[in-house]
Short mmCIF file of C-alpha atoms in Angstrom, two decimals:
data_model
loop_
_atom_site.label_atom_id
_atom_site.label_comp_id
_atom_site.label_asym_id
_atom_site.label_seq_id
_atom_site.Cartn_x
_atom_site.Cartn_y
_atom_site.Cartn_z
CA MET A 1478 30.19 -1.55 -10.86
CA ALA A 1479 30.62 2.13 -10.05
CA VAL A 1480 28.17 1.79 -7.17
CA ILE A 1481 30.28 -0.95 -5.60
CA PHE A 1482 33.51 1.05 -5.83
CA GLY A 1483 31.71 4.18 -4.68
CA THR A 1484 30.31 2.35 -1.66
CA ILE A 1485 33.76 1.04 -0.76
CA LEU A 1486 35.23 4.52 -0.99
CA VAL A 1487 32.42 6.05 1.08
CA LEU A 1488 32.85 3.36 3.75
CA ALA A 1489 36.62 3.95 3.78
CA GLY A 1490 35.95 7.66 4.22
CA PHE A 1491 33.51 6.88 7.03
CA VAL A 1492 36.21 4.84 8.80
CA CYS A 1493 38.73 7.66 8.33
CA GLY A 1494 36.18 10.07 9.79
CA ILE A 1495 35.80 7.88 12.87
CA GLY A 1496 39.59 7.69 13.19
CA TYR A 1497 39.79 11.48 12.96
CA ALA A 1498 37.20 12.01 15.66
CA VAL A 1499 38.72 9.42 18.01
CA ARG A 1500 42.21 10.92 17.66
CA LEU A 1501 40.81 14.39 18.25
CA SER A 1502 38.98 13.13 21.33
CA ARG A 1503 42.12 11.50 22.72
CA ALA A 1504 44.17 14.65 22.13
CA ASN A 1505 41.67 16.69 24.18
CA PRO A 1506 40.89 14.43 27.16
CA GLY A 1507 39.40 16.92 29.61
CA VAL A 1508 38.19 19.61 27.22
CA VAL A 1509 34.79 20.01 25.58
CA ILE A 1510 35.17 19.84 21.79
CA PRO A 1511 33.23 22.70 20.20
CA LEU A 1512 31.00 22.19 17.17
CA LEU A 1513 31.81 25.20 15.00
CA ARG A 1514 35.34 26.00 16.17
CA THR A 1515 38.56 24.05 16.24
CA ALA A 1516 39.49 22.00 19.28
CA PRO A 1517 42.25 23.31 21.56
CA SER A 1518 44.62 20.57 20.41
CA GLN A 1519 44.46 19.31 16.84
CA PRO A 1520 47.05 16.61 16.03
CA ARG A 1521 48.42 16.50 12.50
CA ALA A 1522 47.37 12.86 12.08
CA SER A 1523 43.76 13.71 12.85
CA THR A 1524 43.82 16.56 10.32
CA LEU A 1525 45.19 14.21 7.65
CA LEU A 1526 42.53 11.63 8.48
CA ASN A 1527 39.85 14.30 8.16
CA ILE A 1528 41.15 15.41 4.76
CA GLY A 1529 41.33 11.77 3.65
CA ALA A 1530 37.80 11.12 4.88
CA VAL A 1531 36.35 14.05 2.97
CA ALA A 1532 38.30 13.19 -0.19
CA LEU A 1533 37.27 9.52 -0.13
CA VAL A 1534 33.64 10.29 0.50
CA ILE A 1535 33.50 12.90 -2.26
CA TRP A 1536 35.22 10.53 -4.68
CA GLY A 1537 32.88 7.65 -3.77
CA ALA A 1538 29.75 9.80 -3.98
CA ASN A 1539 30.91 11.15 -7.33
CA LEU A 1540 31.27 7.60 -8.67
CA MET A 1541 27.76 6.72 -7.51
CA THR A 1542 26.03 9.86 -8.78
CA ALA A 1543 25.13 8.39 -12.16
CA ASP A 1544 23.26 5.47 -10.57
CA VAL A 1545 22.06 6.90 -7.27
CA GLY A 1546 21.32 10.44 -8.38
CA PRO A 1547 21.06 13.27 -5.89
CA TRP A 1548 21.00 10.82 -2.98
CA ALA A 1549 24.78 10.60 -3.36
CA PHE A 1550 24.99 14.13 -1.97
CA VAL A 1551 22.90 13.14 1.06
CA LEU A 1552 25.15 10.11 1.58
CA LEU A 1553 28.18 12.39 1.37
CA ILE A 1554 26.86 14.68 4.10
CA ILE A 1555 25.93 11.77 6.36
CA ALA A 1556 29.28 10.01 5.92
CA VAL A 1557 31.24 13.16 6.75
CA LEU A 1558 29.21 14.61 9.62
CA VAL A 1559 27.89 11.58 11.51
CA PRO A 1560 31.22 10.09 12.72
CA PHE A 1561 32.50 13.42 14.03
CA ASN A 1562 29.25 14.33 15.76
CA LEU A 1563 28.77 10.91 17.37
CA VAL A 1564 32.26 10.83 18.84
CA ARG A 1565 32.05 14.52 19.80
CA PHE A 1566 28.74 14.04 21.66
CA TRP A 1567 30.12 10.96 23.42
CA HIS A 1568 33.34 12.81 24.37
CA ASN A 1569 31.55 15.95 25.58
CA ARG A 1570 29.11 13.92 27.66
CA ARG A 1571 31.99 12.04 29.25
CA VAL A 1572 33.81 15.32 30.04
CA ALA A 1573 30.63 16.85 31.50
CA ASN A 1574 30.02 13.79 33.71
CA ALA A 1575 33.60 13.83 34.96
CA SER A 1576 33.38 17.41 36.18
#
């Protein structure tokens, strides 16, 4: 049962991560979003979504650790980093093609 609740929480965190990245992309329409620095404009809602995403994913992975083992940590990294990087790559490519 913990795996089911953990999966739901990880998926909710994944959705929050996508929401964070989309809001960040919309707040910086003509600017390249850097990887290791903050974007020029960071809305408060996107920051809250990012915090929520990380918290949900950590909570979900923690619930699944007993059954999944160390793979929960890999799932945690994927669920946090993949949404941001996908939207960031898409946004940066769009900005580069526009200029």
